[in-house]
Amino acid sequence: MVYQNARNQAVASTDFAKLAHTILQQRFLRACVYQAPLAYTAAIVANLNFRNGIFSLFYALISPRTLGYTVAAYIAGIVCLAIHLQLFQVTRAAHSSHFPKLQRLLRSPASTGAVVGSFTLLAYFMLIVHRGMFGGSSMWLYPEGVYGPPQLNPGWLASWVFVTTVGVSYGLKLFMDERLQLAFPAIEQSRIYTIKDRLPSCFSTAFEFVSSTMWRFWLGYFFFGWGMYQSVCGVLGRIFTTSSYGVGSPLFSISNLAFWLHCSFSMALTWELAHQLFGIIITEPTRINELSLDRNFCLLNGLKYNESPLIQHWAYQELYRLTAFSAEQRTEILTDIDRKSGTMWSQISSECLKVVQTATEQLKKQTALSKPEKPNVSSQSSADAKLPVSAGGAPIKDILMQNRRKSQGSEPQPVKKPEPIATPDLFGVEAQGLEKYVLTTLRDMLLQSPLGQRILLRSQRARSISTFANFQLQVWAIRSLMRLVESSLSEDKYGVVQGDIAKVLETLFVYLAELERCSKQTDSMSSKNDYNVQTANRQTVAMIQVLRNALYEFTTTFYDYLEALKLPPAQAQQLQKFADFMA
């Protein structure tokens, strides 16, 4: 029924990007609507008073102070949503040194300064609201002229310094920890359940951030707080008569510590709820192609759209959804052959193969040069084919047909030696402007010592990010492509897929071979406690499993037709391992 209503309201436009921009605006407005109940939740948490027991919860639900704080939290949440809308990232930004957090901060100084300044102002705004509703230390210890010159309250100054630290720290955390990076969900579920599942992580993340910021502020203010207090009093003393006599430290006041913890936790919780809400709504699967009368061509335009990574990810996400769960649209793609630019299958498969081929080329450039081992493919596959079932062999025919074509199957394939690859620069072509200036200066300083030279070695994790910057896109492209190939066995009426199976398998086998080579190099270079190498190898191993699963699914689907495919000997030798379940 939903699909039929979409078809009834479909438009003639096949511009996937134009429809996607409309969807993006609608989703932002929807996020603003959902922000209201989340702001109300943060206000209830801020107004809880556990000294009154369970009745404090009922009072917090209807308290006028809760409603006022809800408005303030909603405003802060809308600002957070606007920041995410302008600066969100879909593909990972590659770094090329052991200073990734520093590079992320310096990559776009204007964006970093704007975000840090925005969250600092939000922290000031919420502090003013919090003080107005829950009280707090006043600016002066006593009125002017009663006991002498007015004296600045150290607790008041420490509160403003603390919220400044909170705002700056949270803004920097968004860049250093890649919090602006969108993560597409692996499982599709309703929006309400997703938000409910994210609530515990919002509370834990907010508390962890506040606790770490609190002790850092406490240590810093313990050593530099008195000098800061004297400096502020000196500036005020030039305006009017005041006293700078110290009256204790606010760091040892239980009331001040409780106020800072309460205020900062309310801030962080509001920001975390907005952060999670934006990620949930923006990464939801779309049905943009169903809004067009020519939905196949509309989807193809989205796959080709390179100007916006988000729109391209939406297109591949739709392709994966319909190839996995919609037999009707799969059949429509495979039978759409009456087009001047070629069949719809050939155009979609070409875009998917481009993603894999691009990743393969990047992997060849990023991995270090090693001496390739000459594989004895023919003898290995022959041995595997002759294994009995008890030894792990498979009770199927030998798809290499070695008994009938020994000469063809026994000839080893020549191995092309890769050309030497020049060692990339420390910062690569990614670094520009201020980022490159600062990092180049840092590099020149570190080159003066042997330890610094060791630190400046290009990390394996940096190469991994460069290769798997669009990791999710690669997964969708591979799975969608192989799902269409598998479905062609029963849904391809015109046989348009059969002629491209060899090309598809060749592309996947080449990528798999490069990934396995990279994984072996990483294992040989690493130690058990090398965190950078383990993190880099994790994505490599994950992509290897994606490719192996896709090839195993293809093998089991075409189990009875492997000989009839008449693949080239090199591909048949590689596919034999999957047919024997020995890959």
Coordinates of C-alpha atoms in Angstrom, one line a residue:
M1 CA 0.0 0.0 0.0
V2 CA 2.8 2.4 0.8
Y3 CA 4.6 1.6 -2.4
Q4 CA 1.4 2.0 -4.4
N5 CA 0.7 5.4 -2.8
A6 CA 4.3 6.5 -3.7
R7 CA 3.8 5.4 -7.3
N8 CA 0.5 7.3 -7.5
Q9 CA 2.3 10.5 -6.4
A10 CA 5.5 9.9 -8.4
V11 CA 7.0 12.8 -10.4
A12 CA 8.5 12.8 -13.9
S13 CA 12.0 13.9 -12.6
T14 CA 14.8 11.4 -12.6
D15 CA 17.2 13.7 -10.8
F16 CA 18.1 11.7 -7.7
A17 CA 20.1 14.5 -6.2
K18 CA 17.3 17.0 -6.4
L19 CA 14.8 14.6 -4.7
A20 CA 17.5 13.8 -2.1
H21 CA 18.0 17.4 -1.2
T22 CA 14.3 17.7 -0.6
I23 CA 14.4 14.6 1.6
L24 CA 17.3 16.0 3.5
Q25 CA 15.4 19.2 4.3
Q26 CA 12.4 17.2 5.4
R27 CA 14.5 15.0 7.6
F28 CA 16.1 18.1 9.3
L29 CA 12.6 19.5 10.0
R30 CA 11.6 16.1 11.4
A31 CA 14.7 16.1 13.6
C32 CA 13.7 19.5 14.9
V33 CA 10.3 18.0 15.9
Y34 CA 11.8 15.0 17.6
Q35 CA 14.2 17.3 19.5
A36 CA 11.2 18.7 21.6
P37 CA 10.6 15.4 23.5
L38 CA 14.3 14.9 23.9
A39 CA 14.7 18.4 25.3
Y40 CA 11.9 17.6 27.7
T41 CA 13.7 14.5 28.8
A42 CA 16.9 16.4 29.5
A43 CA 14.8 19.0 31.5
I44 CA 13.2 16.2 33.6
V45 CA 16.7 14.8 34.4
A46 CA 17.9 18.3 35.3
N47 CA 15.0 19.0 37.7
L48 CA 15.1 15.7 39.6
N49 CA 15.6 16.2 43.3
F50 CA 16.3 12.8 44.9
R51 CA 16.0 14.2 48.4
N52 CA 12.2 14.1 47.9
G53 CA 12.1 10.5 46.8
I54 CA 9.7 9.3 44.1
F55 CA 7.6 12.4 44.4
S56 CA 10.4 14.4 42.8
L57 CA 9.8 12.6 39.6
F58 CA 6.1 13.5 39.4
Y59 CA 6.9 17.0 40.4
A60 CA 9.6 17.2 37.7
L61 CA 7.1 16.2 35.0
I62 CA 4.8 19.2 35.6
S63 CA 7.1 21.7 37.2
P64 CA 7.2 25.2 35.6
R65 CA 10.9 25.1 35.9
T66 CA 11.0 21.9 33.8
L67 CA 9.0 23.7 31.1
G68 CA 11.4 26.6 31.1
Y69 CA 14.4 24.4 31.0
T70 CA 12.8 22.5 28.1
V71 CA 12.7 25.6 26.0
A72 CA 16.4 26.3 26.7
A73 CA 17.4 22.7 26.0
Y74 CA 15.4 22.8 22.8
I75 CA 17.1 25.9 21.6
A76 CA 20.5 24.4 22.3
G77 CA 19.5 21.2 20.6
I78 CA 18.4 23.0 17.4
V79 CA 21.8 24.8 17.3
C80 CA 23.5 21.4 17.6
L81 CA 21.4 20.0 14.8
A82 CA 22.3 23.0 12.6
I83 CA 26.0 22.4 13.3
H84 CA 25.7 18.8 12.3
L85 CA 23.8 19.6 9.2
Q86 CA 26.5 21.9 8.0
L87 CA 29.6 19.9 8.9
F88 CA 28.5 16.2 8.9
Q89 CA 30.9 13.7 7.1
V90 CA 30.0 10.5 5.4
T91 CA 33.4 9.3 4.1
R92 CA 36.4 9.3 6.5
A93 CA 39.0 12.0 6.1
A94 CA 42.3 10.3 5.7
H95 CA 45.3 11.3 7.8
S96 CA 48.9 10.4 7.1
S97 CA 50.8 10.6 10.3
H98 CA 50.7 9.6 14.0
F99 CA 49.0 12.8 14.9
P100 CA 45.4 12.2 13.5
K101 CA 43.6 14.3 16.1
L102 CA 45.9 17.2 15.5
Q103 CA 45.3 16.9 11.7
R104 CA 41.5 16.8 12.1
L105 CA 41.6 20.0 14.1
L106 CA 43.9 21.8 11.6
R107 CA 42.3 20.5 8.4
S108 CA 39.6 23.2 8.5
P109 CA 40.5 25.9 11.0
A110 CA 37.5 28.0 10.2
S111 CA 35.1 25.1 10.9
T112 CA 36.9 24.1 14.0
G113 CA 36.8 27.7 15.4
A114 CA 33.2 28.1 14.5
V115 CA 32.2 24.9 16.2
V116 CA 34.2 25.6 19.3
G117 CA 32.9 29.1 19.5
S118 CA 29.3 27.9 19.0
F119 CA 29.5 25.3 21.8
T120 CA 31.2 27.8 24.1
L121 CA 28.3 30.3 23.6
L122 CA 25.8 27.5 24.1
A123 CA 27.6 26.6 27.4
Y124 CA 27.3 30.3 28.5
F125 CA 23.6 30.3 27.5
M126 CA 22.8 27.2 29.5
L127 CA 24.8 28.4 32.5
I128 CA 22.8 31.6 32.6
V129 CA 19.6 29.5 32.4
H130 CA 20.8 27.1 35.0
R131 CA 21.8 29.8 37.4
G132 CA 18.4 31.5 36.9
M133 CA 16.5 28.3 37.7
F134 CA 18.7 26.6 40.3
G135 CA 20.6 29.4 41.8
G136 CA 24.4 29.7 42.2
S137 CA 27.1 32.0 43.5
S138 CA 26.7 35.6 42.8
M139 CA 29.3 37.8 41.1
W140 CA 30.2 39.7 44.3
L141 CA 30.7 38.5 47.8
Y142 CA 28.9 41.4 49.3
P143 CA 27.3 44.6 48.1
E144 CA 29.5 47.6 47.4
G145 CA 30.0 50.0 50.3
V146 CA 28.7 47.7 53.1
Y147 CA 31.9 46.1 54.3
G148 CA 34.3 47.9 52.0
P149 CA 35.1 47.7 48.3
P150 CA 33.2 45.0 46.3
Q151 CA 35.1 41.7 46.0
L152 CA 34.8 39.3 43.0
N153 CA 33.5 35.9 44.1
P154 CA 36.0 33.2 43.2
G155 CA 33.2 30.7 42.8
W156 CA 31.5 32.8 40.2
L157 CA 34.7 33.2 38.2
A158 CA 35.4 29.5 38.4
S159 CA 31.9 28.6 37.2
W160 CA 32.4 30.7 34.0
V161 CA 35.9 29.2 33.4
F162 CA 34.5 25.7 33.9
V163 CA 31.7 26.1 31.4
T164 CA 34.2 27.6 29.0
T165 CA 36.3 24.5 29.4
V166 CA 33.2 22.3 28.8
G167 CA 32.2 24.1 25.6
V168 CA 35.7 24.2 24.1
S169 CA 36.3 20.5 25.1
Y170 CA 33.1 19.3 23.5
G171 CA 33.7 21.3 20.3
L172 CA 37.2 19.8 20.0
K173 CA 35.9 16.4 20.8
L174 CA 33.6 16.4 17.8
F175 CA 36.6 16.8 15.5
M176 CA 39.2 14.8 17.3
D177 CA 37.0 11.7 17.8
E178 CA 35.2 12.1 14.5
R179 CA 31.8 12.6 16.1
L180 CA 30.6 14.4 13.0
Q181 CA 31.0 11.1 11.0
L182 CA 27.7 9.5 10.1
A183 CA 27.4 5.7 10.8
F184 CA 24.8 3.9 8.7
P185 CA 23.0 1.2 10.7
A186 CA 23.4 -2.4 9.8
I187 CA 19.9 -3.3 10.9
E188 CA 16.8 -1.4 9.9
Q189 CA 14.4 -0.7 12.7
S190 CA 11.8 2.0 13.6
R191 CA 13.0 5.4 14.7
I192 CA 11.4 5.3 18.1
Y193 CA 13.1 2.0 19.0
T194 CA 16.5 3.3 17.7
I195 CA 16.2 6.4 19.9
K196 CA 15.3 4.3 22.9
D197 CA 18.3 2.1 22.3
R198 CA 20.6 5.1 22.1
L199 CA 19.4 6.7 25.4
P200 CA 21.8 4.6 27.7
S201 CA 24.8 5.5 25.6
C202 CA 23.8 9.2 25.7
F203 CA 23.8 9.1 29.5
S204 CA 27.0 7.2 29.7
T205 CA 28.8 9.3 27.1
A206 CA 27.7 12.5 28.8
F207 CA 28.8 11.4 32.2
E208 CA 32.1 10.2 30.9
F209 CA 32.7 13.5 29.2
V210 CA 31.8 15.5 32.2
S211 CA 33.9 13.5 34.6
S212 CA 37.0 13.7 32.4
T213 CA 36.5 17.4 31.9
M214 CA 35.9 18.0 35.6
W215 CA 39.1 16.6 36.8
R216 CA 41.2 18.2 34.1
F217 CA 39.6 21.6 34.9
W218 CA 40.2 21.0 38.7
L219 CA 43.9 20.3 38.1
G220 CA 44.3 23.2 35.8
Y221 CA 42.5 25.7 38.0
F222 CA 44.3 24.4 41.1
F223 CA 47.6 25.6 39.6
F224 CA 46.5 28.6 37.5
G225 CA 43.2 29.7 39.2
W226 CA 44.7 32.2 41.6
G227 CA 46.7 33.9 38.9
M228 CA 43.6 34.1 36.8
Y229 CA 41.6 35.5 39.7
Q230 CA 44.2 38.2 40.3
S231 CA 44.3 39.1 36.6
V232 CA 40.5 39.6 36.4
C233 CA 40.5 41.6 39.6
G234 CA 43.3 43.8 38.2
V235 CA 41.3 44.5 35.1
L236 CA 38.2 45.3 37.1
G237 CA 40.3 47.5 39.4
R238 CA 41.0 49.8 36.5
I239 CA 37.3 50.4 36.1
F240 CA 36.2 50.8 39.7
T241 CA 37.5 50.3 43.2
T242 CA 37.5 46.6 44.1
S243 CA 39.4 44.2 46.4
S244 CA 41.4 41.2 45.2
Y245 CA 41.8 39.6 48.6
G246 CA 41.3 35.8 48.3
V247 CA 38.6 34.2 50.4
G248 CA 39.2 30.4 50.0
S249 CA 39.3 28.3 46.9
P250 CA 36.1 27.3 45.1
L251 CA 37.7 23.9 44.2
F252 CA 37.1 22.6 47.7
S253 CA 33.5 23.7 48.0
I254 CA 31.1 20.8 47.9
S255 CA 28.3 23.1 46.7
N256 CA 30.3 24.5 43.8
L257 CA 31.4 21.0 42.7
A258 CA 27.8 19.8 42.8
F259 CA 26.6 22.8 40.8
W260 CA 29.3 22.3 38.2
L261 CA 28.5 18.6 37.9
H262 CA 24.8 19.2 37.6
C263 CA 25.1 22.1 35.1
S264 CA 27.7 20.4 32.9
F265 CA 25.9 17.1 32.8
S266 CA 22.7 18.8 31.7
M267 CA 24.6 20.5 28.9
A268 CA 26.4 17.4 27.7
L269 CA 23.2 15.3 27.8
T270 CA 21.3 17.9 25.7
W271 CA 24.1 17.9 23.1
E272 CA 24.5 14.1 23.1
L273 CA 20.7 13.7 22.5
A274 CA 20.8 16.1 19.6
H275 CA 23.9 14.4 18.2
Q276 CA 22.3 10.9 18.3
L277 CA 19.0 12.2 16.9
F278 CA 20.7 13.7 13.8
G279 CA 22.6 10.5 13.1
I280 CA 19.5 8.3 13.5
I281 CA 17.3 10.3 11.2
I282 CA 19.8 11.2 8.5
T283 CA 21.1 7.6 8.1
E284 CA 17.6 6.0 7.8
P285 CA 17.1 4.1 4.5
T286 CA 15.3 6.2 1.9
R287 CA 12.9 5.3 -1.0
I288 CA 13.8 8.2 -3.3
N289 CA 13.7 6.1 -6.4
E290 CA 10.1 5.2 -5.8
L291 CA 9.2 8.9 -6.0
S292 CA 10.2 8.9 -9.7
L293 CA 8.2 7.5 -12.6
D294 CA 11.4 6.0 -14.0
R295 CA 12.8 4.7 -10.8
N296 CA 15.6 2.6 -12.3
F297 CA 17.1 5.6 -14.1
C298 CA 16.6 7.8 -11.1
L299 CA 18.5 5.3 -9.0
L300 CA 21.3 5.1 -11.6
N301 CA 21.7 8.9 -11.4
G302 CA 22.1 8.6 -7.7
L303 CA 24.9 6.0 -8.0
K304 CA 26.7 8.3 -10.4
Y305 CA 26.3 11.4 -8.3
N306 CA 29.8 12.2 -6.9
E307 CA 29.3 15.8 -5.6
S308 CA 27.7 14.7 -2.4
P309 CA 28.9 11.5 -0.5
L310 CA 25.6 11.4 1.5
I311 CA 23.4 11.3 -1.6
Q312 CA 25.6 8.7 -3.2
H313 CA 25.5 6.6 0.0
W314 CA 21.7 6.9 0.0
A315 CA 21.6 5.6 -3.6
Y316 CA 23.8 2.6 -2.8
Q317 CA 21.8 2.0 0.4
E318 CA 18.6 1.9 -1.7
L319 CA 20.2 -0.4 -4.2
Y320 CA 21.2 -2.8 -1.5
R321 CA 17.7 -2.7 0.1
L322 CA 15.9 -3.4 -3.1
T323 CA 18.3 -6.1 -4.3
A324 CA 18.1 -7.9 -1.0
F325 CA 14.4 -7.6 -0.2
S326 CA 12.4 -6.6 -3.4
A327 CA 12.1 -9.3 -6.0
E328 CA 9.9 -7.1 -8.1
Q329 CA 12.5 -4.3 -8.4
R330 CA 15.3 -6.8 -9.0
T331 CA 13.4 -8.3 -11.9
E332 CA 12.6 -4.8 -13.2
I333 CA 16.4 -4.0 -13.3
L334 CA 17.4 -7.2 -14.9
T335 CA 14.7 -6.9 -17.6
D336 CA 15.2 -3.2 -18.3
I337 CA 17.1 -3.6 -21.6
D338 CA 15.5 -1.1 -24.0
R339 CA 17.8 1.9 -23.4
K340 CA 20.2 3.8 -25.7
S341 CA 22.9 3.9 -23.0
G342 CA 22.8 0.1 -22.5
T343 CA 20.9 -2.3 -20.3
M344 CA 20.1 -1.2 -16.8
W345 CA 22.1 -4.1 -15.4
S346 CA 25.3 -3.2 -17.3
Q347 CA 25.1 0.4 -16.1
I348 CA 24.4 -0.4 -12.5
S349 CA 27.0 -3.1 -12.4
S350 CA 29.5 -0.8 -14.0
E351 CA 29.1 1.8 -11.2
C352 CA 29.4 -1.0 -8.5
L353 CA 32.6 -2.3 -10.2
K354 CA 34.0 1.2 -10.3
V355 CA 33.8 1.4 -6.5
V356 CA 35.7 -1.9 -6.1
Q357 CA 38.2 -1.1 -8.8
T358 CA 38.9 2.3 -7.2
A359 CA 39.5 0.7 -3.8
T360 CA 41.8 -1.8 -5.4
E361 CA 43.9 0.9 -7.0
Q362 CA 44.1 2.8 -3.7
L363 CA 45.2 -0.3 -1.9
K364 CA 48.0 -1.0 -4.4
K365 CA 49.2 2.6 -4.0
Q366 CA 49.0 2.7 -0.2
T367 CA 50.4 -0.7 0.8
A368 CA 54.2 -1.0 1.1
L369 CA 56.1 -2.9 -1.6
S370 CA 56.8 -6.5 -0.8
K371 CA 58.3 -9.5 -2.7
P372 CA 55.3 -11.4 -4.1
E373 CA 55.2 -15.1 -3.6
K374 CA 54.6 -17.1 -6.7
P375 CA 51.5 -19.2 -6.0
N376 CA 51.3 -22.7 -7.1
V377 CA 47.7 -22.4 -8.0
S378 CA 47.3 -25.4 -10.3
S379 CA 48.8 -28.0 -7.9
Q380 CA 46.8 -26.5 -4.9
S381 CA 43.5 -26.6 -6.7
S382 CA 44.2 -30.1 -8.1
A383 CA 45.0 -31.3 -4.6
D384 CA 41.8 -29.7 -3.2
A385 CA 39.7 -31.2 -6.0
K386 CA 41.0 -34.7 -5.2
L387 CA 40.4 -34.5 -1.4
P388 CA 37.9 -37.0 -0.1
V389 CA 34.8 -35.8 1.8
S390 CA 36.3 -36.9 5.1
A391 CA 39.4 -34.7 4.5
G392 CA 37.5 -31.6 3.7
G393 CA 36.9 -32.1 0.0
A394 CA 33.5 -31.5 -1.7
P395 CA 31.5 -34.2 -3.5
I396 CA 31.1 -32.2 -6.7
K397 CA 32.7 -32.3 -10.2
D398 CA 35.9 -30.6 -10.8
I399 CA 34.9 -27.3 -12.4
L400 CA 38.4 -27.1 -13.9
M401 CA 37.8 -30.3 -15.8
Q402 CA 41.4 -31.3 -15.4
N403 CA 40.9 -34.9 -16.5
R404 CA 39.8 -33.6 -19.9
R405 CA 42.1 -30.5 -20.2
K406 CA 45.2 -31.3 -18.2
S407 CA 47.4 -29.1 -20.3
Q408 CA 45.1 -26.1 -19.8
G409 CA 44.7 -26.6 -16.1
S410 CA 48.3 -27.5 -15.3
E411 CA 50.0 -24.5 -16.8
P412 CA 50.8 -21.9 -14.1
Q413 CA 49.7 -18.4 -14.8
P414 CA 52.4 -15.8 -15.0
V415 CA 52.6 -13.5 -12.1
K416 CA 53.2 -9.8 -12.8
K417 CA 55.6 -8.2 -10.6
P418 CA 54.3 -4.9 -9.2
E419 CA 56.2 -1.8 -10.0
P420 CA 58.1 -0.1 -7.2
I421 CA 56.0 2.4 -5.3
A422 CA 57.6 5.5 -4.0
T423 CA 57.2 6.1 -0.3
P424 CA 54.5 8.7 0.2
D425 CA 55.2 11.9 1.9
L426 CA 54.4 12.1 5.6
F427 CA 51.3 14.3 5.2
G428 CA 50.4 13.4 1.6
V429 CA 48.3 15.5 -0.6
E430 CA 45.5 15.7 1.9
A431 CA 47.2 18.3 4.1
Q432 CA 46.8 21.9 2.9
G433 CA 47.1 25.4 4.4
L434 CA 47.5 25.8 8.1
E435 CA 47.4 22.0 8.6
K436 CA 50.4 21.4 6.3
Y437 CA 52.4 24.4 7.8
V438 CA 52.0 23.2 11.4
L439 CA 52.6 19.6 10.6
T440 CA 55.6 20.4 8.4
T441 CA 57.1 22.4 11.2
L442 CA 56.5 19.6 13.6
R443 CA 58.1 17.2 11.2
D444 CA 61.2 19.3 10.9
M445 CA 61.5 19.3 14.7
L446 CA 61.1 15.6 15.1
L447 CA 63.6 14.8 12.3
Q448 CA 66.3 16.0 14.6
S449 CA 66.2 12.9 16.8
P450 CA 66.1 9.1 16.0
L451 CA 63.0 8.7 18.1
G452 CA 61.2 11.5 16.1
Q453 CA 62.2 9.8 12.9
R454 CA 60.6 6.6 14.1
I455 CA 57.4 8.4 15.0
L456 CA 57.2 10.0 11.6
L457 CA 57.0 6.7 9.8
R458 CA 53.7 6.6 7.9
S459 CA 51.3 4.5 9.9
Q460 CA 49.5 1.5 8.6
R461 CA 46.3 2.8 10.1
A462 CA 46.6 5.9 7.9
R463 CA 46.9 3.8 4.8
S464 CA 43.8 1.8 5.9
I465 CA 41.7 5.0 6.3
S466 CA 42.8 6.1 2.8
T467 CA 41.6 2.8 1.4
F468 CA 38.5 2.3 3.4
A469 CA 37.3 5.9 3.6
N470 CA 34.0 4.7 2.0
F471 CA 33.9 1.3 3.7
Q472 CA 30.2 1.1 3.9
L473 CA 29.8 2.1 0.2
Q474 CA 32.1 -0.8 -0.8
V475 CA 30.1 -3.3 1.2
W476 CA 26.8 -2.1 -0.3
A477 CA 28.3 -2.2 -3.8
I478 CA 29.7 -5.7 -3.5
R479 CA 26.6 -7.2 -1.9
S480 CA 24.2 -5.5 -4.3
L481 CA 26.2 -6.6 -7.3
M482 CA 26.5 -10.2 -6.2
R483 CA 22.8 -10.3 -5.2
L484 CA 21.8 -9.3 -8.7
V485 CA 24.1 -12.0 -10.1
E486 CA 22.6 -14.6 -7.9
S487 CA 19.1 -13.5 -8.7
S488 CA 19.8 -13.7 -12.4
L489 CA 19.7 -17.5 -12.2
S490 CA 15.9 -17.3 -12.0
E491 CA 14.9 -13.7 -12.7
D492 CA 17.1 -12.8 -15.7
K493 CA 14.8 -13.5 -18.6
Y494 CA 17.1 -12.2 -21.3
G495 CA 20.4 -13.5 -20.0
V496 CA 22.0 -10.0 -19.8
V497 CA 24.0 -11.0 -16.6
Q498 CA 25.6 -14.2 -17.9
G499 CA 28.1 -12.5 -20.2
D500 CA 29.4 -10.3 -17.3
I501 CA 29.9 -12.9 -14.6
A502 CA 33.5 -13.4 -15.6
K503 CA 34.3 -9.7 -15.4
V504 CA 32.6 -9.4 -12.0
L505 CA 34.4 -12.4 -10.5
E506 CA 37.7 -11.1 -11.9
T507 CA 37.3 -7.7 -10.2
L508 CA 36.4 -9.3 -6.9
F509 CA 39.2 -11.8 -7.0
V510 CA 41.8 -9.0 -7.7
Y511 CA 40.5 -7.0 -4.8
L512 CA 40.5 -10.1 -2.5
A513 CA 44.1 -10.9 -3.5
E514 CA 45.2 -7.3 -2.7
L515 CA 43.4 -7.4 0.7
E516 CA 45.0 -10.7 1.6
R517 CA 48.4 -9.5 0.6
C518 CA 47.9 -6.4 2.8
S519 CA 46.7 -8.5 5.7
K520 CA 49.7 -10.7 5.5
Q521 CA 52.1 -7.7 5.4
T522 CA 50.3 -6.2 8.4
D523 CA 50.6 -9.4 10.4
S524 CA 54.3 -9.8 9.6
M525 CA 55.0 -6.1 10.6
S526 CA 53.0 -6.1 13.7
S527 CA 53.3 -7.3 17.3
K528 CA 50.5 -8.4 19.5
N529 CA 50.2 -5.1 21.3
D530 CA 50.5 -2.8 18.2
Y531 CA 47.2 -0.9 18.4
N532 CA 47.6 1.0 15.2
V533 CA 48.2 -2.1 13.1
Q534 CA 45.4 -4.1 14.8
T535 CA 43.0 -1.3 14.0
A536 CA 44.1 -1.1 10.4
N537 CA 43.9 -4.8 10.0
R538 CA 40.4 -5.0 11.4
Q539 CA 38.9 -3.2 8.4
T540 CA 41.0 -5.3 6.0
V541 CA 39.8 -8.5 7.6
A542 CA 36.2 -7.3 7.6
M543 CA 36.3 -6.5 3.9
I544 CA 37.9 -9.9 3.2
Q545 CA 35.0 -11.6 5.0
V546 CA 32.5 -9.5 2.9
L547 CA 34.1 -10.7 -0.3
R548 CA 34.4 -14.3 0.8
N549 CA 30.8 -14.4 1.9
A550 CA 29.7 -13.0 -1.4
L551 CA 31.8 -15.5 -3.4
Y552 CA 30.5 -18.4 -1.3
E553 CA 26.9 -17.3 -1.8
F554 CA 27.6 -17.1 -5.6
T555 CA 29.2 -20.6 -5.5
T556 CA 26.3 -22.2 -3.6
T557 CA 23.8 -20.5 -5.9
F558 CA 25.5 -21.6 -9.1
Y559 CA 26.6 -24.9 -7.6
D560 CA 25.2 -27.1 -10.4
Y561 CA 26.2 -24.7 -13.2
L562 CA 29.8 -23.9 -12.4
E563 CA 31.1 -26.1 -15.3
A564 CA 28.6 -24.5 -17.7
L565 CA 29.9 -21.0 -17.0
K566 CA 33.2 -21.8 -18.8
L567 CA 35.2 -19.3 -16.8
P568 CA 38.8 -18.5 -17.7
P569 CA 41.3 -20.9 -16.2
A570 CA 42.7 -18.4 -13.7
Q571 CA 39.2 -17.6 -12.3
A572 CA 38.2 -21.2 -12.4
Q573 CA 41.2 -22.1 -10.3
Q574 CA 40.3 -19.5 -7.7
L575 CA 36.7 -20.4 -7.7
Q576 CA 37.6 -24.1 -7.2
K577 CA 38.6 -23.3 -3.6
F578 CA 35.2 -21.9 -2.9
A579 CA 33.5 -24.8 -4.6
D580 CA 35.6 -27.1 -2.3
F581 CA 34.8 -24.9 0.7
M582 CA 38.5 -24.5 1.3
A583 CA 38.9 -20.7 0.6

